[in-house]
PDB file of C-alpha atoms (C1' of nucleotides) in Angstrom:
ATOM      1  CA  MET A   1      -4.230  13.810 -26.655  1.00 36.00           C
ATOM      2  CA  GLU A   2      -1.522  16.430 -27.079  1.00 37.00           C
ATOM      3  CA  VAL A   3      -2.527  19.024 -24.564  1.00 37.00           C
ATOM      4  CA  THR A   4       0.638  21.019 -25.030  1.00 38.00           C
ATOM      5  CA  GLY A   5      -1.294  23.798 -26.592  1.00 33.00           C
ATOM      6  CA  SER A   6      -0.333  27.272 -25.415  1.00 35.00           C
ATOM      7  CA  SER A   7      -3.881  28.434 -24.979  1.00 35.00           C
ATOM      8  CA  GLY A   8      -4.091  27.599 -21.288  1.00 33.00           C
ATOM      9  CA  GLY A   9      -2.068  29.434 -18.734  1.00 34.00           C
ATOM     10  CA  ALA A  10      -0.612  26.539 -16.797  1.00 37.00           C
ATOM     11  CA  ALA A  11       0.584  24.367 -19.639  1.00 37.00           C
ATOM     12  CA  ALA A  12       4.210  23.291 -19.862  1.00 38.00           C
ATOM     13  CA  VAL A  13       3.590  19.896 -18.306  1.00 39.00           C
ATOM     14  CA  GLY A  14       5.166  16.881 -19.903  1.00 40.00           C
ATOM     15  CA  PRO A  15       3.934  15.113 -22.969  1.00 41.00           C
ATOM     16  CA  CYS A  16       2.322  11.988 -21.596  1.00 47.00           C
ATOM     17  CA  ALA A  17       2.176  12.234 -17.873  1.00 57.00           C
ATOM     18  CA  ARG A  18      -1.056  14.083 -17.341  1.00 74.00           C
ATOM     19  CA  ILE A  19      -3.207  11.384 -15.907  1.00 81.00           C
ATOM     20  CA  PRO A  20      -6.760  11.654 -17.170  1.00 83.00           C
ATOM     21  CA  ALA A  21      -9.205  12.196 -14.387  1.00 81.00           C
ATOM     22  CA  GLU A  22     -11.256   9.266 -15.638  1.00 79.00           C
ATOM     23  CA  HIS A  23      -8.321   6.985 -14.980  1.00 83.00           C
ATOM     24  CA  MET A  24      -7.815   8.240 -11.466  1.00 87.00           C
ATOM     25  CA  GLU A  25     -10.866   6.372 -10.303  1.00 83.00           C
ATOM     26  CA  PHE A  26      -9.727   2.838 -10.969  1.00 80.00           C
ATOM     27  CA  ILE A  27      -6.122   3.657 -10.289  1.00 86.00           C
ATOM     28  CA  ARG A  28      -7.285   4.520  -6.816  1.00 88.00           C
ATOM     29  CA  GLN A  29      -9.363   1.346  -6.664  1.00 86.00           C
ATOM     30  CA  VAL A  30      -6.482  -0.879  -7.607  1.00 85.00           C
ATOM     31  CA  LEU A  31      -4.080   0.975  -5.373  1.00 88.00           C
ATOM     32  CA  ASP A  32      -6.485   0.766  -2.470  1.00 87.00           C
ATOM     33  CA  ARG A  33      -6.779  -2.939  -2.885  1.00 86.00           C
ATOM     34  CA  VAL A  34      -3.223  -3.751  -3.687  1.00 87.00           C
ATOM     35  CA  GLY A  35      -1.602  -1.078  -1.607  1.00 86.00           C
ATOM     36  CA  ASP A  36      -2.044  -2.763   1.721  1.00 90.00           C
ATOM     37  CA  LYS A  37       0.579  -4.478   3.748  1.00 92.00           C
ATOM     38  CA  TRP A  38       0.370  -7.972   2.319  1.00 94.00           C
ATOM     39  CA  SER A  39      -1.385  -8.235  -1.047  1.00 95.00           C
ATOM     40  CA  LEU A  40       1.578  -7.717  -3.324  1.00 93.00           C
ATOM     41  CA  LEU A  41       3.786  -9.886  -1.185  1.00 93.00           C
ATOM     42  CA  LEU A  42       1.222 -12.648  -1.301  1.00 95.00           C
ATOM     43  CA  ILE A  43       0.891 -12.324  -5.045  1.00 95.00           C
ATOM     44  CA  ALA A  44       4.624 -12.696  -5.262  1.00 94.00           C
ATOM     45  CA  VAL A  45       4.724 -15.770  -3.077  1.00 94.00           C
ATOM     46  CA  VAL A  46       1.677 -17.646  -4.284  1.00 96.00           C
ATOM     47  CA  GLU A  47       3.115 -17.763  -7.754  1.00 94.00           C
ATOM     48  CA  ALA A  48       5.191 -20.736  -6.654  1.00 92.00           C
ATOM     49  CA  GLY A  49       2.420 -23.038  -7.713  1.00 82.00           C
ATOM     50  CA  PRO A  50      -0.409 -24.350  -5.574  1.00 96.00           C
ATOM     51  CA  LEU A  51       0.444 -23.517  -2.003  1.00 96.00           C
ATOM     52  CA  ARG A  52      -1.360 -24.442   1.143  1.00 97.00           C
ATOM     53  CA  TYR A  53      -2.482 -22.109   3.851  1.00 97.00           C
ATOM     54  CA  THR A  54       0.306 -23.014   6.212  1.00 96.00           C
ATOM     55  CA  ASP A  55       2.861 -22.859   3.438  1.00 95.00           C
ATOM     56  CA  LEU A  56       1.905 -19.290   2.767  1.00 96.00           C
ATOM     57  CA  GLN A  57       2.023 -18.522   6.441  1.00 95.00           C
ATOM     58  CA  ARG A  58       5.539 -19.873   6.609  1.00 92.00           C
ATOM     59  CA  GLN A  59       6.746 -18.182   3.450  1.00 92.00           C
ATOM     60  CA  VAL A  60       5.494 -14.770   4.422  1.00 92.00           C
ATOM     61  CA  PRO A  61       7.255 -13.968   7.653  1.00 90.00           C
ATOM     62  CA  GLY A  62       5.323 -11.919  10.127  1.00 91.00           C
ATOM     63  CA  ILE A  63       1.841 -12.333   8.705  1.00 95.00           C
ATOM     64  CA  SER A  64      -0.927 -13.253  11.098  1.00 95.00           C
ATOM     65  CA  GLN A  65      -3.651 -15.784  10.387  1.00 96.00           C
ATOM     66  CA  ARG A  66      -6.120 -12.991  10.325  1.00 97.00           C
ATOM     67  CA  MET A  67      -4.316 -10.992   7.683  1.00 97.00           C
ATOM     68  CA  LEU A  68      -3.492 -14.071   5.673  1.00 97.00           C
ATOM     69  CA  THR A  69      -7.125 -15.118   5.593  1.00 97.00           C
ATOM     70  CA  LEU A  70      -8.409 -11.635   4.888  1.00 97.00           C
ATOM     71  CA  THR A  71      -5.920 -10.868   2.162  1.00 97.00           C
ATOM     72  CA  LEU A  72      -6.409 -14.215   0.482  1.00 97.00           C
ATOM     73  CA  ARG A  73     -10.131 -13.665   0.475  1.00 96.00           C
ATOM     74  CA  GLN A  74      -9.837 -10.242  -1.108  1.00 95.00           C
ATOM     75  CA  LEU A  75      -7.466 -11.496  -3.744  1.00 96.00           C
ATOM     76  CA  ARG A  76      -9.863 -14.296  -4.470  1.00 96.00           C
ATOM     77  CA  GLU A  77     -12.833 -11.922  -4.716  1.00 94.00           C
ATOM     78  CA  ASP A  78     -10.876  -9.864  -7.196  1.00 94.00           C
ATOM     79  CA  GLY A  79     -10.186 -12.933  -9.267  1.00 95.00           C
ATOM     80  CA  LEU A  80      -6.446 -12.851  -8.746  1.00 96.00           C
ATOM     81  CA  ILE A  81      -6.093 -16.186  -7.008  1.00 97.00           C
ATOM     82  CA  THR A  82      -8.094 -19.379  -6.790  1.00 97.00           C
ATOM     83  CA  ARG A  83      -8.891 -21.376  -3.722  1.00 97.00           C
ATOM     84  CA  THR A  84      -9.303 -25.130  -3.958  1.00 97.00           C
ATOM     85  CA  ALA A  85     -10.426 -27.093  -0.950  1.00 97.00           C
ATOM     86  CA  TYR A  86     -10.038 -30.870  -0.795  1.00 95.00           C
ATOM     87  CA  ALA A  87     -12.449 -32.735   1.429  1.00 91.00           C
ATOM     88  CA  GLU A  88      -9.853 -34.884   3.103  1.00 91.00           C
ATOM     89  CA  VAL A  89      -9.332 -36.066   6.608  1.00 87.00           C
ATOM     90  CA  PRO A  90      -6.775 -33.418   7.350  1.00 90.00           C
ATOM     91  CA  PRO A  91      -8.343 -30.600   5.389  1.00 94.00           C
ATOM     92  CA  ARG A  92      -6.219 -29.319   2.562  1.00 96.00           C
ATOM     93  CA  VAL A  93      -6.652 -26.031   0.757  1.00 97.00           C
ATOM     94  CA  GLU A  94      -4.517 -24.832  -2.081  1.00 98.00           C
ATOM     95  CA  TYR A  95      -4.103 -21.377  -3.512  1.00 98.00           C
ATOM     96  CA  SER A  96      -2.920 -20.540  -6.994  1.00 98.00           C
ATOM     97  CA  LEU A  97      -2.692 -17.539  -9.254  1.00 97.00           C
ATOM     98  CA  THR A  98      -5.323 -17.031 -11.885  1.00 97.00           C
ATOM     99  CA  PRO A  99      -4.264 -15.795 -15.328  1.00 97.00           C
ATOM    100  CA  LEU A 100      -5.330 -12.364 -14.196  1.00 96.00           C
ATOM    101  CA  GLY A 101      -3.194 -12.706 -11.117  1.00 96.00           C
ATOM    102  CA  ARG A 102      -0.243 -13.808 -13.180  1.00 96.00           C
ATOM    103  CA  GLY A 103      -0.440 -10.590 -15.102  1.00 95.00           C
ATOM    104  CA  LEU A 104      -0.164  -8.660 -11.893  1.00 95.00           C
ATOM    105  CA  HIS A 105       2.574 -10.945 -10.725  1.00 95.00           C
ATOM    106  CA  GLU A 106       4.810  -9.837 -13.557  1.00 95.00           C
ATOM    107  CA  ILE A 107       4.561  -6.283 -12.359  1.00 94.00           C
ATOM    108  CA  VAL A 108       5.180  -7.327  -8.790  1.00 92.00           C
ATOM    109  CA  THR A 109       8.270  -9.114  -9.991  1.00 93.00           C
ATOM    110  CA  SER A 110       9.448  -5.914 -11.607  1.00 94.00           C
ATOM    111  CA  LEU A 111       8.840  -4.055  -8.394  1.00 92.00           C
ATOM    112  CA  ILE A 112      10.721  -6.622  -6.378  1.00 89.00           C
ATOM    113  CA  GLY A 113      13.547  -6.555  -8.862  1.00 91.00           C
ATOM    114  CA  TRP A 114      13.678  -2.810  -8.637  1.00 92.00           C
ATOM    115  CA  ALA A 115      13.662  -3.003  -4.866  1.00 90.00           C
ATOM    116  CA  ALA A 116      16.486  -5.499  -4.944  1.00 89.00           C
ATOM    117  CA  ASP A 117      18.531  -3.321  -7.258  1.00 92.00           C
ATOM    118  CA  HIS A 118      18.084  -0.071  -5.431  1.00 92.00           C
ATOM    119  CA  HIS A 119      17.402  -0.756  -1.817  1.00 88.00           C
ATOM    120  CA  ASP A 120      20.971   0.089  -0.907  1.00 90.00           C
ATOM    121  CA  GLU A 121      20.635   3.385  -2.646  1.00 92.00           C
ATOM    122  CA  ILE A 122      17.368   4.084  -0.876  1.00 91.00           C
ATOM    123  CA  ARG A 123      18.759   3.173   2.507  1.00 90.00           C
ATOM    124  CA  GLU A 124      21.664   5.498   1.926  1.00 91.00           C
ATOM    125  CA  HIS A 125      19.370   8.339   1.025  1.00 92.00           C
ATOM    126  CA  ARG A 126      17.197   7.602   3.993  1.00 89.00           C
ATOM    127  CA  ALA A 127      20.129   7.549   6.393  1.00 90.00           C
ATOM    128  CA  ARG A 128      21.490  10.742   4.912  1.00 88.00           C
ATOM    129  CA  ALA A 129      18.158  12.431   5.383  1.00 85.00           C
ATOM    130  CA  ALA A 130      17.918  11.266   8.971  1.00 80.00           C
ATOM    131  CA  ALA A 131      21.387  12.494   9.891  1.00 73.00           C
ATOM    132  CA  PRO A 132      21.730  16.191   9.148  1.00 62.00           C
ATOM    133  CA  ALA A 133      24.869  16.154  11.312  1.00 56.00           C
ATOM    134  CA  ALA A 134      27.537  15.292   8.773  1.00 51.00           C
ATOM    135  CA  ARG A 135      29.014  18.697   8.067  1.00 46.00           C
ATOM    136  CA  SER A 136      32.669  19.596   8.523  1.00 42.00           C
TER     137      SER A 136
ATOM    138  CA  MET B   1      21.723 -21.745  -4.322  1.00 36.00           C
ATOM    139  CA  GLU B   2      19.665 -24.536  -5.797  1.00 37.00           C
ATOM    140  CA  VAL B   3      17.604 -25.618  -2.866  1.00 37.00           C
ATOM    141  CA  THR B   4      15.535 -27.978  -4.932  1.00 37.00           C
ATOM    142  CA  GLY B   5      17.178 -30.931  -3.316  1.00 33.00           C
ATOM    143  CA  SER B   6      14.842 -33.710  -2.340  1.00 35.00           C
ATOM    144  CA  SER B   7      16.182 -33.953   1.176  1.00 35.00           C
ATOM    145  CA  GLY B   8      13.438 -31.782   2.637  1.00 33.00           C
ATOM    146  CA  GLY B   9       9.893 -32.991   2.769  1.00 34.00           C
ATOM    147  CA  ALA B  10       8.004 -30.055   1.299  1.00 37.00           C
ATOM    148  CA  ALA B  11       9.763 -29.513  -2.008  1.00 37.00           C
ATOM    149  CA  ALA B  12       7.804 -29.435  -5.281  1.00 38.00           C
ATOM    150  CA  VAL B  13       7.482 -25.684  -5.403  1.00 40.00           C
ATOM    151  CA  GLY B  14       8.034 -23.899  -8.661  1.00 40.00           C
ATOM    152  CA  PRO B  15      11.381 -23.224 -10.240  1.00 41.00           C
ATOM    153  CA  CYS B  16      12.007 -19.578  -9.569  1.00 47.00           C
ATOM    154  CA  ALA B  17       9.346 -18.353  -7.247  1.00 57.00           C
ATOM    155  CA  ARG B  18      10.794 -19.219  -3.887  1.00 74.00           C
ATOM    156  CA  ILE B  19      11.644 -15.813  -2.564  1.00 81.00           C
ATOM    157  CA  PRO B  20      14.881 -15.890  -0.605  1.00 83.00           C
ATOM    158  CA  ALA B  21      14.386 -14.911   2.991  1.00 81.00           C
ATOM    159  CA  GLU B  22      17.151 -12.344   2.639  1.00 80.00           C
ATOM    160  CA  HIS B  23      15.111 -10.564   0.006  1.00 83.00           C
ATOM    161  CA  MET B  24      12.021 -10.487   2.137  1.00 87.00           C
ATOM    162  CA  GLU B  25      13.508  -7.828   4.324  1.00 83.00           C
ATOM    163  CA  PHE B  26      13.857  -5.061   1.778  1.00 80.00           C
ATOM    164  CA  ILE B  27      10.813  -6.169  -0.153  1.00 86.00           C
ATOM    165  CA  ARG B  28       8.935  -5.428   3.022  1.00 88.00           C
ATOM    166  CA  GLN B  29      10.749  -2.134   3.420  1.00 86.00           C
ATOM    167  CA  VAL B  30       9.908  -0.978  -0.061  1.00 86.00           C
ATOM    168  CA  LEU B  31       6.364  -2.231   0.196  1.00 88.00           C
ATOM    169  CA  ASP B  32       5.905  -0.506   3.520  1.00 88.00           C
ATOM    170  CA  ARG B  33       7.029   2.756   2.078  1.00 87.00           C
ATOM    171  CA  VAL B  34       5.397   2.554  -1.283  1.00 88.00           C
ATOM    172  CA  GLY B  35       2.323   0.624  -0.279  1.00 87.00           C
ATOM    173  CA  ASP B  36       0.499   3.490   1.339  1.00 90.00           C
ATOM    174  CA  LYS B  37      -2.395   5.406  -0.041  1.00 92.00           C
ATOM    175  CA  TRP B  38      -0.598   8.089  -2.012  1.00 95.00           C
ATOM    176  CA  SER B  39       3.045   7.311  -2.777  1.00 95.00           C
ATOM    177  CA  LEU B  40       2.613   5.471  -6.033  1.00 93.00           C
ATOM    178  CA  LEU B  41      -0.016   7.883  -7.219  1.00 93.00           C
ATOM    179  CA  LEU B  42       2.290  10.785  -6.488  1.00 95.00           C
ATOM    180  CA  ILE B  43       5.151   9.095  -8.276  1.00 95.00           C
ATOM    181  CA  ALA B  44       2.881   8.721 -11.239  1.00 94.00           C
ATOM    182  CA  VAL B  45       1.791  12.328 -11.217  1.00 94.00           C
ATOM    183  CA  VAL B  46       5.034  14.080 -10.426  1.00 96.00           C
ATOM    184  CA  GLU B  47       6.593  12.587 -13.506  1.00 95.00           C
ATOM    185  CA  ALA B  48       4.965  15.359 -15.502  1.00 92.00           C
ATOM    186  CA  GLY B  49       7.990  17.509 -14.971  1.00 82.00           C
ATOM    187  CA  PRO B  50       8.608  20.012 -12.213  1.00 96.00           C
ATOM    188  CA  LEU B  51       5.316  20.480 -10.458  1.00 96.00           C
ATOM    189  CA  ARG B  52       4.449  22.853  -7.677  1.00 97.00           C
ATOM    190  CA  TYR B  53       2.805  21.980  -4.430  1.00 97.00           C
ATOM    191  CA  THR B  54      -0.609  23.242  -5.448  1.00 96.00           C
ATOM    192  CA  ASP B  55      -0.322  21.584  -8.827  1.00 96.00           C
ATOM    193  CA  LEU B  56       0.121  18.259  -7.149  1.00 96.00           C
ATOM    194  CA  GLN B  57      -2.749  18.956  -4.841  1.00 96.00           C
ATOM    195  CA  ARG B  58      -4.960  19.659  -7.810  1.00 93.00           C
ATOM    196  CA  GLN B  59      -3.796  16.688  -9.842  1.00 93.00           C
ATOM    197  CA  VAL B  60      -4.298  14.190  -7.073  1.00 93.00           C
ATOM    198  CA  PRO B  61      -7.941  14.413  -6.204  1.00 91.00           C
ATOM    199  CA  GLY B  62      -8.801  13.868  -2.604  1.00 92.00           C
ATOM    200  CA  ILE B  63      -5.395  14.266  -1.060  1.00 96.00           C
ATOM    201  CA  SER B  64      -5.104  16.506   1.972  1.00 96.00           C
ATOM    202  CA  GLN B  65      -2.281  18.962   2.594  1.00 97.00           C
ATOM    203  CA  ARG B  66      -1.116  16.838   5.416  1.00 97.00           C
ATOM    204  CA  MET B  67      -0.787  13.700   3.344  1.00 97.00           C
ATOM    205  CA  LEU B  68       0.665  15.559   0.420  1.00 97.00           C
ATOM    206  CA  THR B  69       3.360  17.090   2.590  1.00 97.00           C
ATOM    207  CA  LEU B  70       4.088  13.881   4.445  1.00 97.00           C
ATOM    208  CA  THR B  71       4.237  11.714   1.373  1.00 97.00           C
ATOM    209  CA  LEU B  72       6.385  14.182  -0.516  1.00 97.00           C
ATOM    210  CA  ARG B  73       8.794  14.298   2.385  1.00 96.00           C
ATOM    211  CA  GLN B  74       9.109  10.544   2.550  1.00 95.00           C
ATOM    212  CA  LEU B  75       9.650  10.246  -1.162  1.00 96.00           C
ATOM    213  CA  ARG B  76      12.298  12.917  -0.910  1.00 96.00           C
ATOM    214  CA  GLU B  77      14.014  11.184   1.983  1.00 94.00           C
ATOM    215  CA  ASP B  78      14.126   8.032  -0.070  1.00 94.00           C
ATOM    216  CA  GLY B  79      15.717   9.905  -2.918  1.00 95.00           C
ATOM    217  CA  LEU B  80      12.823   9.393  -5.290  1.00 96.00           C
ATOM    218  CA  ILE B  81      11.940  13.024  -5.813  1.00 97.00           C
ATOM    219  CA  THR B  82      13.697  16.326  -5.467  1.00 97.00           C
ATOM    220  CA  ARG B  83      12.400  19.460  -3.877  1.00 97.00           C
ATOM    221  CA  THR B  84      13.551  22.828  -5.148  1.00 97.00           C
ATOM    222  CA  ALA B  85      12.516  25.989  -3.361  1.00 97.00           C
ATOM    223  CA  TYR B  86      12.861  29.386  -4.959  1.00 95.00           C
ATOM    224  CA  ALA B  87      13.215  32.334  -2.622  1.00 90.00           C
ATOM    225  CA  GLU B  88      10.698  34.519  -4.349  1.00 91.00           C
ATOM    226  CA  VAL B  89       8.030  36.855  -3.155  1.00 87.00           C
ATOM    227  CA  PRO B  90       5.294  34.324  -3.581  1.00 91.00           C
ATOM    228  CA  PRO B  91       7.217  31.239  -2.523  1.00 94.00           C
ATOM    229  CA  ARG B  92       7.604  28.651  -5.216  1.00 96.00           C
ATOM    230  CA  VAL B  93       8.558  25.034  -4.691  1.00 97.00           C
ATOM    231  CA  GLU B  94       8.944  22.494  -7.409  1.00 98.00           C
ATOM    232  CA  TYR B  95       9.033  18.736  -7.214  1.00 98.00           C
ATOM    233  CA  SER B  96      10.599  16.431  -9.759  1.00 98.00           C
ATOM    234  CA  LEU B  97      11.508  12.803 -10.089  1.00 97.00           C
ATOM    235  CA  THR B  98      15.091  11.776  -9.514  1.00 97.00           C
ATOM    236  CA  PRO B  99      16.649   9.149 -11.797  1.00 97.00           C
ATOM    237  CA  LEU B 100      15.916   6.674  -9.070  1.00 96.00           C
ATOM    238  CA  GLY B 101      12.329   7.809  -8.966  1.00 96.00           C
ATOM    239  CA  ARG B 102      12.025   7.528 -12.709  1.00 96.00           C
ATOM    240  CA  GLY B 103      12.986   3.889 -12.457  1.00 95.00           C
ATOM    241  CA  LEU B 104      10.133   3.315 -10.072  1.00 95.00           C
ATOM    242  CA  HIS B 105       7.861   5.380 -12.241  1.00 95.00           C
ATOM    243  CA  GLU B 106       8.210   2.902 -15.066  1.00 95.00           C
ATOM    244  CA  ILE B 107       6.879   0.181 -12.853  1.00 94.00           C
ATOM    245  CA  VAL B 108       4.078   2.380 -11.642  1.00 93.00           C
ATOM    246  CA  THR B 109       3.194   3.008 -15.249  1.00 93.00           C
ATOM    247  CA  SER B 110       3.007  -0.728 -15.811  1.00 94.00           C
ATOM    248  CA  LEU B 111       0.771  -1.080 -12.807  1.00 92.00           C
ATOM    249  CA  ILE B 112      -1.502   1.680 -13.981  1.00 89.00           C
ATOM    250  CA  GLY B 113      -1.611   0.166 -17.425  1.00 91.00           C
ATOM    251  CA  TRP B 114      -2.495  -3.165 -15.959  1.00 92.00           C
ATOM    252  CA  ALA B 115      -5.185  -1.553 -13.848  1.00 90.00           C
ATOM    253  CA  ALA B 116      -6.597   0.183 -16.885  1.00 89.00           C
ATOM    254  CA  ASP B 117      -6.655  -3.043 -18.849  1.00 91.00           C
ATOM    255  CA  HIS B 118      -8.239  -5.235 -16.246  1.00 92.00           C
ATOM    256  CA  HIS B 119     -10.285  -3.121 -13.925  1.00 88.00           C
ATOM    257  CA  ASP B 120     -13.467  -4.180 -15.648  1.00 90.00           C
ATOM    258  CA  GLU B 121     -12.558  -7.773 -15.149  1.00 92.00           C
ATOM    259  CA  ILE B 122     -11.772  -7.150 -11.507  1.00 90.00           C
ATOM    260  CA  ARG B 123     -14.986  -5.291 -10.915  1.00 89.00           C
ATOM    261  CA  GLU B 124     -16.918  -8.143 -12.468  1.00 91.00           C
ATOM    262  CA  HIS B 125     -15.234 -10.661 -10.243  1.00 92.00           C
ATOM    263  CA  ARG B 126     -15.798  -8.484  -7.244  1.00 89.00           C
ATOM    264  CA  ALA B 127     -19.481  -8.035  -7.999  1.00 90.00           C
ATOM    265  CA  ARG B 128     -19.888 -11.741  -8.627  1.00 88.00           C
ATOM    266  CA  ALA B 129     -18.295 -12.509  -5.298  1.00 85.00           C
ATOM    267  CA  ALA B 130     -20.535 -10.045  -3.507  1.00 79.00           C
ATOM    268  CA  ALA B 131     -23.732 -11.385  -5.061  1.00 72.00           C
ATOM    269  CA  PRO B 132     -24.144 -15.089  -4.387  1.00 61.00           C
ATOM    270  CA  ALA B 133     -27.766 -14.754  -5.467  1.00 55.00           C
ATOM    271  CA  ALA B 134     -27.595 -15.108  -9.253  1.00 51.00           C
ATOM    272  CA  ARG B 135     -28.550 -18.731  -9.762  1.00 46.00           C
ATOM    273  CA  SER B 136     -31.599 -19.870 -11.774  1.00 41.00           C
TER     274      SER B 136
ATOM    275  C1'  DC C   1      -5.323 -28.154   9.072  1.00 59.23           C
ATOM    276  C1'  DG C   2      -7.655 -24.108   7.844  1.00 59.23           C
ATOM    277  C1'  DG C   3      -9.906 -21.003   9.194  1.00 59.23           C
ATOM    278  C1'  DA C   4     -13.661 -17.572  11.978  1.00 59.23           C
ATOM    279  C1'  DA C   5     -14.566 -14.425  15.809  1.00 59.23           C
ATOM    280  C1'  DT C   6     -13.558 -11.248  19.241  1.00 59.23           C
ATOM    281  C1'  DC C   7     -10.584  -7.806  21.439  1.00 59.23           C
ATOM    282  C1'  DC C   8      -7.611  -4.207  21.326  1.00 59.23           C
ATOM    283  C1'  DA C   9      -3.298  -1.099  20.261  1.00 59.23           C
ATOM    284  C1'  DT C  10      -1.311   1.350  16.757  1.00 59.23           C
ATOM    285  C1'  DT C  11      -1.368   3.790  12.739  1.00 59.23           C
ATOM    286  C1'  DC C  12      -3.333   6.231   8.962  1.00 59.23           C
ATOM    287  C1'  DG C  13      -5.191   9.889   7.369  1.00 59.23           C
ATOM    288  C1'  DG C  14      -8.865  13.768   6.971  1.00 59.23           C
ATOM    289  C1'  DA C  15     -10.556  18.416   8.761  1.00 59.23           C
ATOM    290  C1'  DT C  16      -9.399  22.458  10.613  1.00 59.23           C
ATOM    291  C1'  DA C  17      -6.674  26.257  12.105  1.00 59.23           C
ATOM    292  C1'  DC C  18      -2.461  28.697  12.074  1.00 59.23           C
ATOM    293  C1'  DT C  19       2.335  30.491  10.125  1.00 59.23           C
ATOM    294  C1'  DG C  20       6.408  32.440   7.316  1.00 59.23           C
TER     295       DG C  20
ATOM    296  C1'  DC D   1       2.041  29.849  -1.803  1.00 59.23           C
ATOM    297  C1'  DA D   2       3.678  26.244   0.777  1.00 59.23           C
ATOM    298  C1'  DG D   3       3.608  24.447   4.309  1.00 59.23           C
ATOM    299  C1'  DT D   4       3.155  23.123   9.996  1.00 59.23           C
ATOM    300  C1'  DA D   5       0.452  21.743  14.119  1.00 59.23           C
ATOM    301  C1'  DT D   6      -3.216  19.711  16.579  1.00 59.23           C
ATOM    302  C1'  DC D   7      -7.197  17.025  17.074  1.00 59.23           C
ATOM    303  C1'  DC D   8      -9.733  13.034  16.358  1.00 59.23           C
ATOM    304  C1'  DG D   9     -12.368   9.348  13.901  1.00 59.23           C
ATOM    305  C1'  DA D  10     -11.580   5.341  10.956  1.00 59.23           C
ATOM    306  C1'  DA D  11      -9.185   1.735   9.406  1.00 59.23           C
ATOM    307  C1'  DT D  12      -5.282  -1.519   9.856  1.00 59.23           C
ATOM    308  C1'  DG D  13      -3.660  -5.261  11.683  1.00 59.23           C
ATOM    309  C1'  DG D  14      -1.658  -8.311  15.653  1.00 59.23           C
ATOM    310  C1'  DA D  15      -2.769 -11.638  19.596  1.00 59.23           C
ATOM    311  C1'  DT D  16      -5.680 -14.746  21.308  1.00 59.23           C
ATOM    312  C1'  DT D  17      -9.349 -17.996  21.517  1.00 59.23           C
ATOM    313  C1'  DC D  18     -12.559 -21.120  19.512  1.00 59.23           C
ATOM    314  C1'  DC D  19     -14.575 -24.140  15.717  1.00 59.23           C
ATOM    315  C1'  DG D  20     -15.432 -27.897  11.757  1.00 59.23           C
TER     316       DG D  20
END
DNA sequence: CGGAATCCATTCGGATACTG
DNA sequence: CAGTATCCGAATGGATTCCG
């Protein structure tokens, strides 16, 4: 796997970072699915045990019914969450993470933790980039 | 901070998963920035040391100049990558990860690893969901 | 309560052409 | 080489309305 050989002209890349082209395919697939506006957030929230539709809607501020339904369906089709419907008088539906989903949830937790740790730093950078004025 | 009091009606959620509403804000911000089509992929690729514009374009299959430029600019504004231009006859520009970006890169690596481990499983689920036919 | 369906604005993002 | 600028189709996603 060590492609640091000097035979090629454009070597000198790092040791492990060259992403194999074969991997690109499913990286893209996962990123396409998970890289929308709500999936990761929903993964993060639904971890709190079986949650009902309206619970999710309340916990995720700003999401519309449409997007909630759509995203939940996709996550379910990918095997990341389960949907359990109870045939009761007021219908009740509960969503939970599958084991597969829990694996992803750990990563989402990392991401959220990282965001929590560094969002100040990012906001500073962003503000600094937006204001090219500050120069004595 | 323990809101697990039984005064409310809808308690019974998990122990740690309730995401504080204050966190939601910057979770959304980070997700909005990072949850597009190319950011995470670029973070993953640019880790391979200083890479030039065309290198990135070659390493990320399918990206257009427009998106490459735009995404690189955003990542730079957020302080995740650095851009170094050399005033040479054929212009040369190199992109690298900042320390901040390297922190995110670790998480991206986890995500890619997870994707590599489970993409078969996901594809199976997805196919099974798409084909409701298979029943003897 | 838990959706599905339709409508529509905004955004995303690709193709192309041009520039320093 | 490393972008910028414009055009335009496609997809995202919100608001609203209706249904079982």
